[in-house]
Short mmCIF file of C-alpha atoms and ligand atoms in Angstrom, two decimals:
data_model
loop_
_atom_site.label_atom_id
_atom_site.label_comp_id
_atom_site.label_asym_id
_atom_site.label_seq_id
_atom_site.Cartn_x
_atom_site.Cartn_y
_atom_site.Cartn_z
CA MET A 1 -23.81 -16.62 -8.46
CA ALA A 2 -21.33 -16.96 -5.62
CA VAL A 3 -18.10 -15.33 -4.51
CA LEU A 4 -15.33 -17.79 -3.74
CA VAL A 5 -13.23 -16.53 -0.83
CA THR A 6 -9.97 -18.41 -0.44
CA GLY A 7 -8.46 -18.03 3.03
CA GLY A 8 -11.95 -17.01 4.15
CA THR A 9 -11.53 -18.22 7.73
CA GLY A 10 -8.35 -16.18 8.25
CA TYR A 11 -8.14 -12.75 9.88
CA ILE A 12 -9.02 -10.47 6.96
CA GLY A 13 -10.94 -13.15 5.03
CA SER A 14 -13.39 -13.83 7.87
CA HIS A 15 -14.21 -10.13 8.30
CA THR A 16 -14.70 -9.82 4.54
CA VAL A 17 -16.99 -12.86 4.46
CA VAL A 18 -19.16 -11.16 7.11
CA GLU A 19 -19.41 -7.97 5.05
CA LEU A 20 -20.20 -9.93 1.88
CA LEU A 21 -22.94 -11.93 3.65
CA ASN A 22 -24.34 -8.70 5.11
CA GLU A 23 -24.56 -7.40 1.54
CA GLY A 24 -26.62 -10.45 0.60
CA LYS A 25 -23.90 -12.16 -1.44
CA GLU A 26 -23.60 -15.92 -1.62
CA VAL A 27 -20.18 -16.90 -0.28
CA ILE A 28 -18.17 -20.10 -0.65
CA ILE A 29 -15.00 -20.45 1.43
CA ALA A 30 -11.91 -22.49 0.57
CA ASP A 31 -9.38 -22.81 3.37
CA ASN A 32 -7.06 -25.50 4.68
CA PHE A 33 -7.06 -24.10 8.24
CA SER A 34 -3.27 -23.89 8.23
CA ASN A 35 -3.60 -20.56 10.06
CA SER A 36 -7.21 -20.48 11.22
CA LYS A 37 -9.75 -22.42 13.24
CA THR A 38 -13.08 -24.01 12.34
CA GLU A 39 -14.76 -22.02 15.17
CA VAL A 40 -14.49 -18.96 12.92
CA LEU A 41 -17.40 -20.41 10.95
CA ASP A 42 -19.56 -20.45 14.10
CA ALA A 43 -18.66 -16.81 14.73
CA ILE A 44 -19.55 -15.86 11.15
CA GLU A 45 -22.90 -17.62 11.55
CA LYS A 46 -23.61 -15.93 14.90
CA ILE A 47 -22.84 -12.49 13.46
CA THR A 48 -24.67 -12.83 10.13
CA GLY A 49 -27.23 -15.59 10.70
CA LYS A 50 -25.73 -17.38 7.69
CA ARG A 51 -23.24 -20.22 7.45
CA PRO A 52 -21.24 -20.18 4.23
CA ARG A 53 -20.35 -23.41 2.52
CA ILE A 54 -16.77 -24.37 3.31
CA TYR A 55 -14.31 -26.52 1.41
CA ASN A 56 -11.41 -27.68 3.56
CA ILE A 57 -8.87 -27.84 0.74
CA ASP A 58 -5.37 -26.78 -0.09
CA CYS A 59 -5.80 -24.19 -2.83
CA ARG A 60 -2.66 -25.48 -4.55
CA SER A 61 -4.73 -28.49 -5.61
CA ALA A 62 -6.30 -27.85 -9.02
CA GLU A 63 -8.49 -30.93 -8.58
CA SER A 64 -9.95 -29.63 -5.32
CA LEU A 65 -10.54 -26.17 -6.76
CA GLU A 66 -12.19 -27.62 -9.86
CA LYS A 67 -14.66 -29.48 -7.65
CA ILE A 68 -15.73 -26.15 -6.15
CA PHE A 69 -16.29 -24.65 -9.60
CA GLU A 70 -18.18 -27.76 -10.73
CA GLU A 71 -20.48 -27.76 -7.70
CA ASN A 72 -21.18 -24.02 -7.55
CA HIS A 73 -21.71 -21.12 -9.88
CA ILE A 74 -18.66 -19.04 -8.99
CA ASP A 75 -18.79 -15.56 -10.50
CA SER A 76 -15.79 -14.00 -8.73
CA VAL A 77 -12.88 -14.89 -6.47
CA ILE A 78 -11.27 -13.02 -3.60
CA ASN A 79 -7.89 -14.56 -2.87
CA PHE A 80 -6.69 -14.25 0.74
CA ALA A 81 -5.07 -17.68 1.04
CA GLY A 82 -1.34 -17.52 1.64
CA TYR A 83 1.34 -17.33 4.29
CA LYS A 84 2.14 -13.90 5.68
CA ALA A 85 4.85 -14.01 8.37
CA VAL A 86 7.72 -11.79 7.22
CA GLY A 87 10.36 -13.25 9.58
CA GLU A 88 9.44 -16.86 8.82
CA SER A 89 9.63 -16.12 5.10
CA VAL A 90 13.26 -15.05 5.51
CA LYS A 91 14.08 -18.37 7.23
CA LEU A 92 11.89 -20.57 5.01
CA PRO A 93 11.69 -18.85 1.63
CA LEU A 94 10.72 -22.00 -0.30
CA LYS A 95 7.73 -22.57 1.97
CA TYR A 96 6.51 -19.09 1.03
CA TYR A 97 7.26 -19.29 -2.68
CA ASN A 98 5.65 -22.71 -2.83
CA ASN A 99 2.45 -21.82 -1.03
CA ASN A 100 1.81 -18.26 -2.16
CA LEU A 101 2.86 -18.59 -5.79
CA PHE A 102 1.51 -22.07 -6.57
CA GLU A 103 -1.73 -21.24 -4.83
CA ALA A 104 -2.26 -18.09 -6.91
CA VAL A 105 -1.22 -19.62 -10.23
CA THR A 106 -3.29 -22.78 -9.72
CA LEU A 107 -6.33 -20.74 -8.76
CA LEU A 108 -5.97 -18.50 -11.81
CA GLU A 109 -5.59 -21.53 -14.08
CA VAL A 110 -8.75 -23.10 -12.71
CA MET A 111 -10.62 -19.81 -13.03
CA GLN A 112 -9.49 -19.57 -16.65
CA LYS A 113 -10.69 -23.11 -17.29
CA PHE A 114 -14.15 -22.24 -15.94
CA ASN A 115 -14.18 -18.85 -17.66
CA CYS A 116 -14.41 -17.01 -14.36
CA LYS A 117 -12.29 -13.87 -14.69
CA LYS A 118 -13.23 -11.59 -11.82
CA PHE A 119 -10.40 -11.65 -9.30
CA ILE A 120 -9.43 -9.63 -6.23
CA PHE A 121 -5.95 -10.05 -4.79
CA SER A 122 -4.59 -9.22 -1.31
CA SER A 123 -1.40 -7.34 -1.94
CA SER A 124 0.56 -5.23 0.49
CA ALA A 125 2.28 -1.88 0.95
CA THR A 126 5.47 -3.92 1.23
CA ILE A 127 5.66 -4.11 -2.59
CA TYR A 128 6.64 -0.42 -2.73
CA GLY A 129 10.01 -1.32 -1.19
CA ASP A 130 11.69 1.84 0.00
CA PRO A 131 10.69 4.55 -2.49
CA GLY A 132 12.33 7.32 -0.44
CA VAL A 133 9.12 9.24 0.27
CA PRO A 134 6.64 8.34 3.04
CA GLU A 135 3.40 8.75 1.10
CA TYR A 136 2.85 5.84 -1.26
CA VAL A 137 0.85 6.41 -4.43
CA GLU A 138 -0.22 3.54 -6.71
CA GLU A 139 1.58 5.01 -9.73
CA MET A 140 4.95 4.65 -8.00
CA GLY A 141 4.91 0.99 -8.91
CA ARG A 142 6.82 -1.80 -7.25
CA GLY A 143 10.20 -1.31 -5.59
CA LYS A 144 12.76 -3.76 -4.27
CA THR A 145 11.10 -5.98 -1.67
CA SER A 146 12.95 -6.71 1.57
CA ASN A 147 11.83 -10.30 2.27
CA PRO A 148 10.50 -13.39 0.44
CA TYR A 149 6.95 -12.81 1.67
CA GLY A 150 6.94 -9.36 0.10
CA THR A 151 8.52 -10.77 -3.04
CA THR A 152 5.65 -13.26 -3.43
CA LYS A 153 3.22 -10.34 -3.36
CA ALA A 154 5.23 -8.42 -5.96
CA MET A 155 5.55 -11.54 -8.14
CA ILE A 156 1.83 -12.26 -8.02
CA GLU A 157 1.11 -8.64 -8.98
CA GLN A 158 3.42 -9.16 -11.97
CA ILE A 159 1.70 -12.44 -12.85
CA LEU A 160 -1.66 -10.64 -12.81
CA GLU A 161 -0.32 -7.90 -15.08
CA ASP A 162 1.05 -10.51 -17.50
CA LEU A 163 -2.24 -12.40 -17.43
CA TYR A 164 -4.26 -9.28 -18.14
CA PHE A 165 -1.88 -8.33 -20.96
CA SER A 166 -2.34 -11.78 -22.52
CA ASP A 167 -6.13 -11.67 -22.24
CA ASN A 168 -7.76 -8.35 -21.45
CA SER A 169 -11.14 -9.87 -20.76
CA TRP A 170 -9.89 -10.47 -17.19
CA ASN A 171 -11.36 -8.16 -14.54
CA ILE A 172 -8.75 -7.88 -11.80
CA CYS A 173 -8.39 -5.74 -8.71
CA ILE A 174 -5.15 -5.59 -6.72
CA LEU A 175 -5.62 -4.18 -3.21
CA ARG A 176 -2.50 -2.99 -1.43
CA TYR A 177 -3.21 -3.09 2.27
CA PHE A 178 -1.30 -0.97 4.75
CA ASN A 179 -1.40 -2.15 8.41
CA PRO A 180 -4.69 -3.87 9.25
CA ILE A 181 -5.45 -4.14 12.97
CA GLY A 182 -8.62 -4.23 15.09
CA ALA A 183 -11.36 -6.81 15.22
CA HIS A 184 -15.07 -7.23 14.62
CA GLU A 185 -17.07 -5.11 17.07
CA SER A 186 -18.93 -8.23 18.25
CA GLY A 187 -15.65 -9.46 19.77
CA MET A 188 -16.17 -12.79 17.99
CA LEU A 189 -13.70 -12.37 15.13
CA GLY A 190 -10.16 -11.08 15.25
CA GLU A 191 -6.51 -11.95 14.89
CA ASN A 192 -5.09 -14.69 17.05
CA PRO A 193 -1.67 -15.76 15.75
CA ASN A 194 0.03 -18.89 17.02
CA GLY A 195 3.16 -18.44 19.15
CA ILE A 196 4.85 -15.14 19.88
CA PRO A 197 3.39 -12.48 17.58
CA ASN A 198 5.59 -10.51 15.17
CA ASN A 199 3.25 -7.62 14.56
CA LEU A 200 2.64 -4.72 16.89
CA MET A 201 -1.03 -5.03 17.82
CA PRO A 202 -1.07 -8.80 18.41
CA TYR A 203 2.04 -8.36 20.57
CA ILE A 204 0.43 -5.56 22.61
CA MET A 205 -2.56 -7.85 23.10
CA LYS A 206 -0.41 -10.57 24.65
CA VAL A 207 1.19 -8.01 26.97
CA ALA A 208 -2.23 -6.63 27.96
CA SER A 209 -3.47 -10.11 28.80
CA GLY A 210 -0.35 -10.87 30.87
CA LYS A 211 0.93 -13.60 28.55
CA LEU A 212 4.02 -11.55 27.70
CA GLU A 213 5.81 -9.31 30.15
CA LYS A 214 6.46 -6.21 28.07
CA LEU A 215 6.45 -4.78 24.58
CA ASN A 216 9.79 -4.29 22.86
CA ILE A 217 9.68 -1.07 20.88
CA PHE A 218 12.05 -1.39 17.97
CA GLY A 219 13.93 1.90 18.05
CA ASN A 220 13.14 5.42 19.24
CA ASP A 221 15.74 7.17 17.13
CA TYR A 222 13.85 7.35 13.82
CA ASP A 223 13.24 10.69 12.18
CA THR A 224 9.61 10.79 13.32
CA LYS A 225 7.71 12.96 15.80
CA ASP A 226 8.60 10.77 18.82
CA GLY A 227 11.40 8.67 17.32
CA THR A 228 9.34 5.45 16.99
CA GLY A 229 8.24 3.96 13.68
CA MET A 230 5.05 5.28 12.08
CA ARG A 231 2.54 3.27 10.06
CA ASP A 232 -0.85 3.63 8.45
CA TYR A 233 -3.03 1.39 10.65
CA LEU A 234 -6.50 0.62 9.36
CA HIS A 235 -9.41 -1.16 10.97
CA VAL A 236 -9.97 -4.65 9.56
CA VAL A 237 -13.70 -3.98 9.15
CA ASP A 238 -12.94 -0.92 7.00
CA LEU A 239 -10.56 -3.11 5.03
CA ALA A 240 -13.25 -5.77 4.62
CA GLU A 241 -15.64 -3.12 3.31
CA GLY A 242 -12.96 -2.13 0.80
CA HIS A 243 -13.25 -5.62 -0.70
CA VAL A 244 -17.02 -5.28 -1.05
CA LYS A 245 -16.49 -1.95 -2.85
CA ALA A 246 -13.83 -3.52 -5.08
CA LEU A 247 -16.24 -6.29 -5.99
CA ASP A 248 -18.93 -3.71 -6.80
CA LYS A 249 -16.41 -1.97 -9.05
CA LEU A 250 -15.58 -5.18 -10.91
CA ASP A 251 -19.30 -5.93 -11.25
CA LYS A 252 -19.70 -2.58 -13.03
CA GLU A 253 -16.69 -3.03 -15.33
CA ASP A 254 -16.48 -5.43 -18.26
CA SER A 255 -12.77 -5.91 -17.75
CA GLY A 256 -9.64 -4.17 -16.50
CA LEU A 257 -6.72 -4.25 -14.11
CA PHE A 258 -7.24 -1.92 -11.18
CA ILE A 259 -4.85 -1.20 -8.30
CA TYR A 260 -5.78 0.54 -5.04
CA ASN A 261 -4.07 1.40 -1.78
CA LEU A 262 -6.24 0.69 1.23
CA GLY A 263 -5.22 2.66 4.31
CA THR A 264 -6.40 5.73 6.21
CA GLY A 265 -3.74 8.11 4.94
CA THR A 266 -2.77 9.04 8.51
CA PRO A 267 0.32 7.49 10.13
CA TYR A 268 0.60 6.81 13.86
CA SER A 269 3.70 6.01 15.88
CA VAL A 270 4.26 2.94 18.04
CA LEU A 271 3.94 5.20 21.09
CA ASP A 272 0.64 6.62 19.74
CA ILE A 273 -0.73 3.09 19.57
CA VAL A 274 0.54 2.20 23.05
CA THR A 275 -0.86 5.35 24.71
CA THR A 276 -4.19 5.10 22.86
CA PHE A 277 -4.51 1.44 23.82
CA GLU A 278 -3.80 2.32 27.46
CA LYS A 279 -6.31 5.17 27.42
CA VAL A 280 -9.29 3.41 25.79
CA ASN A 281 -8.86 0.12 27.62
CA ASN A 282 -7.46 1.41 30.90
CA ILE A 283 -4.62 -1.12 30.87
CA LYS A 284 -0.94 -0.32 31.28
CA ILE A 285 1.39 -1.64 28.58
CA PRO A 286 4.93 -1.88 29.98
CA TYR A 287 7.52 -1.39 27.27
CA GLU A 288 11.23 -1.19 26.68
CA ILE A 289 13.06 0.57 23.88
CA VAL A 290 15.28 -1.95 22.09
CA PRO A 291 17.38 -1.62 18.91
CA ARG A 292 15.72 -1.14 15.53
CA ARG A 293 14.36 -4.22 13.75
CA PRO A 294 16.30 -4.81 10.53
CA GLY A 295 14.30 -3.95 7.43
CA ASP A 296 11.88 -1.54 9.16
CA LEU A 297 11.29 1.88 7.61
CA ALA A 298 10.79 5.00 9.75
CA ILE A 299 7.45 6.04 8.32
CA TYR A 300 5.06 5.33 5.48
CA TYR A 301 1.39 5.76 4.76
CA ALA A 302 -1.11 5.42 1.97
CA ASN A 303 -2.35 7.97 -0.46
CA CYS A 304 -5.95 6.70 -0.70
CA LYS A 305 -7.30 9.22 -3.21
CA LYS A 306 -7.77 6.61 -5.91
CA ALA A 307 -9.78 4.23 -3.70
CA ASN A 308 -11.83 7.17 -2.39
CA GLU A 309 -12.66 8.41 -5.90
CA GLU A 310 -12.99 5.19 -7.89
CA LEU A 311 -14.35 2.78 -5.27
CA GLY A 312 -16.21 5.31 -3.15
CA TRP A 313 -14.36 3.80 -0.19
CA VAL A 314 -12.99 5.61 2.80
CA ALA A 315 -11.78 4.19 6.11
CA LYS A 316 -14.21 5.32 8.78
CA LYS A 317 -12.74 3.98 12.01
CA GLY A 318 -9.95 5.58 14.01
CA ILE A 319 -7.16 4.19 16.18
CA GLU A 320 -9.35 4.34 19.29
CA ASP A 321 -11.80 1.93 17.62
CA MET A 322 -8.90 -0.26 16.51
CA CYS A 323 -7.42 -0.45 20.02
CA ARG A 324 -10.79 -1.00 21.72
CA ASP A 325 -12.01 -3.67 19.29
CA SER A 326 -8.70 -5.55 19.33
CA TRP A 327 -8.84 -5.82 23.11
CA ASN A 328 -12.53 -6.69 23.09
CA PHE A 329 -11.70 -9.74 20.94
CA GLU A 330 -8.61 -10.72 22.94
CA LYS A 331 -10.60 -10.61 26.22
CA ASN A 332 -12.99 -13.22 24.81
CA LEU A 333 -10.06 -15.58 24.28
CA GLN A 334 -9.14 -15.57 27.96
P1 NAD B 401 -4.36 -15.26 7.70
O1 NAD B 401 -3.18 -16.12 7.84
O2 NAD B 401 -5.17 -14.95 8.91
O3 NAD B 401 -5.35 -15.85 6.59
C1 NAD B 401 -4.89 -16.61 5.50
C2 NAD B 401 -5.78 -17.83 5.40
O4 NAD B 401 -5.37 -18.61 4.27
C3 NAD B 401 -5.72 -18.74 6.62
O5 NAD B 401 -7.04 -19.03 7.06
C4 NAD B 401 -5.00 -20.00 6.12
O6 NAD B 401 -5.46 -21.16 6.78
C5 NAD B 401 -5.35 -19.98 4.65
N1 NAD B 401 -4.39 -20.64 3.75
C6 NAD B 401 -3.06 -20.42 3.65
N2 NAD B 401 -2.52 -21.18 2.68
C7 NAD B 401 -3.56 -21.89 2.13
C8 NAD B 401 -3.65 -22.82 1.08
N3 NAD B 401 -2.58 -23.21 0.38
N4 NAD B 401 -4.87 -23.34 0.81
C9 NAD B 401 -5.95 -22.99 1.50
N5 NAD B 401 -5.93 -22.09 2.50
C10 NAD B 401 -4.74 -21.55 2.80
O7 NAD B 401 -3.87 -13.88 7.01
P2 NAD B 401 -4.61 -12.49 6.85
O8 NAD B 401 -3.96 -11.50 7.76
O9 NAD B 401 -6.07 -12.68 6.89
O10 NAD B 401 -4.13 -12.11 5.39
C11 NAD B 401 -4.91 -12.44 4.25
C12 NAD B 401 -4.14 -12.07 3.01
O11 NAD B 401 -3.82 -10.68 3.05
C13 NAD B 401 -2.80 -12.81 2.89
O12 NAD B 401 -2.58 -13.11 1.54
C14 NAD B 401 -1.81 -11.78 3.37
O13 NAD B 401 -0.55 -11.98 2.81
C15 NAD B 401 -2.43 -10.49 2.87
N6 NAD B 401 -1.99 -9.32 3.65
C16 NAD B 401 -2.11 -9.32 5.00
C17 NAD B 401 -1.66 -8.22 5.74
C18 NAD B 401 -1.75 -8.23 7.24
O14 NAD B 401 -1.09 -7.40 7.86
N7 NAD B 401 -2.55 -9.08 7.86
C19 NAD B 401 -1.10 -7.11 5.08
C20 NAD B 401 -1.02 -7.14 3.69
C21 NAD B 401 -1.47 -8.26 2.97
N1 UFG B 402 6.95 -2.87 16.34
C1 UFG B 402 7.54 -2.77 17.59
N2 UFG B 402 7.50 -3.88 18.39
C2 UFG B 402 6.93 -5.06 18.02
C3 UFG B 402 6.35 -5.15 16.73
C4 UFG B 402 6.38 -4.03 15.91
O1 UFG B 402 8.07 -1.73 17.96
O2 UFG B 402 6.96 -6.03 18.79
C5 UFG B 402 6.94 -1.68 15.45
C6 UFG B 402 7.70 -1.87 14.15
O3 UFG B 402 9.05 -1.54 14.32
C7 UFG B 402 6.94 -0.91 13.22
C8 UFG B 402 5.50 -0.95 13.75
O4 UFG B 402 5.61 -1.43 15.09
O5 UFG B 402 7.43 0.40 13.38
C9 UFG B 402 4.60 -1.89 12.96
O6 UFG B 402 5.20 -3.18 12.86
P1 UFG B 402 4.38 -4.46 12.38
O7 UFG B 402 5.28 -5.63 12.50
O8 UFG B 402 3.07 -4.53 13.09
O9 UFG B 402 4.04 -4.13 10.86
P2 UFG B 402 5.01 -3.80 9.63
O10 UFG B 402 4.72 -2.40 9.22
O11 UFG B 402 6.40 -4.13 9.93
O12 UFG B 402 4.51 -4.82 8.52
C10 UFG B 402 3.15 -5.15 8.32
C11 UFG B 402 3.05 -6.61 7.88
C12 UFG B 402 3.66 -6.80 6.53
C13 UFG B 402 3.04 -5.85 5.55
C14 UFG B 402 3.13 -4.44 6.04
C15 UFG B 402 2.34 -3.59 5.10
O13 UFG B 402 3.71 -7.45 8.81
O14 UFG B 402 3.39 -8.08 6.07
O15 UFG B 402 2.58 -4.33 7.35
O16 UFG B 402 2.45 -2.26 5.43
F1 UFG B 402 3.68 -5.95 4.38
#
């Protein structure tokens, strides 16, 4: 009985594979390495002592997915595969709709064919849109998304609801992540985007390592404690553990459609992250305040009560751990 992890060599997928292997689960990975490197498999092996079987496939190919189900006894699927760059999705919407939607639908069709109905999906806080309050609760439902990437997440959530409605023997968990940052404490796994990063922590990392001159802080005139944007950052290892807990939940249930926010519940500002990074790593991060980035909200964070109560999951690591572990990984890339 194995767990199929699509996108399992990516940032969140690789950390989740480690946690699953540490729990003694058998893991099969499907990834086309469009945004990851094969060396991730060596890191997973060094950390866990186990090397999961890997299929280098595009998950939009039903034929390739079917081969995995024919050759293994897949009991559940965690679906990380997809594109995730917000800005690129605005420029290339079809690329995002094609990859994210076809991948999810094809995978679900193949699962249905093999009568495998336990599914965990990587969704995002972005599906809430702009609900007008900073604390997001699952019951609020989906709002108007601000970019095609976010729309793919909202559409896949809808597809999963429709699927469950049509056949309530499915056992589905939608996890809405807030802002994952940090890296594995070994320093061997982390986030290493190609090109100039869009997200805050990867950008800070490139400034810290001297590859970029300074951080641009997008606005200091928001209605927040110091005027910079506030987010609910969570450590990627905590997030990975959330997937293990979600799988445990599905293992206990016969069927259902469950939705959980995964965050810490505590927002931090851009300046909080910069000053904490400087303090724990003893590195100066030069920055400049520049105009707001279109589409950004001032502040939002997760209400995590449901995940705490129903999954028994709580984020344990703080922003100091996130800043230290991120840098520990980046240093190893030098
Ligand atoms: P990532 O890009 O590091 O990992 C995605 C992996 O999927 C990569 O290894 C890539 O090679 C693979 N992939 C993409 N398309 C594929 C395809 N068609 N077939 C096979 N493999 C494919 O991203 P991540 O940060 O680990 O995110 C994982 C999931 O979580 C994504 O679905 C993302 O949208 C979602 N998510 C991420 C964040 C975040 O801030 N990182 C927040 C919310 C949701
Ligand atoms: N920021 C800067 N400078 C930068 C990058 C970011 O000041 O160079 C600020 C942003 O304005 C924001 C905060 O840092 O206030 C966080 O920005 P990120 O780009 O790191 O993250 P976002 O909150 O914009 O979005 C991320 C993912 C989305 C996902 C969302 C879920 O990129 O895909 O988290 O909460 F949907």
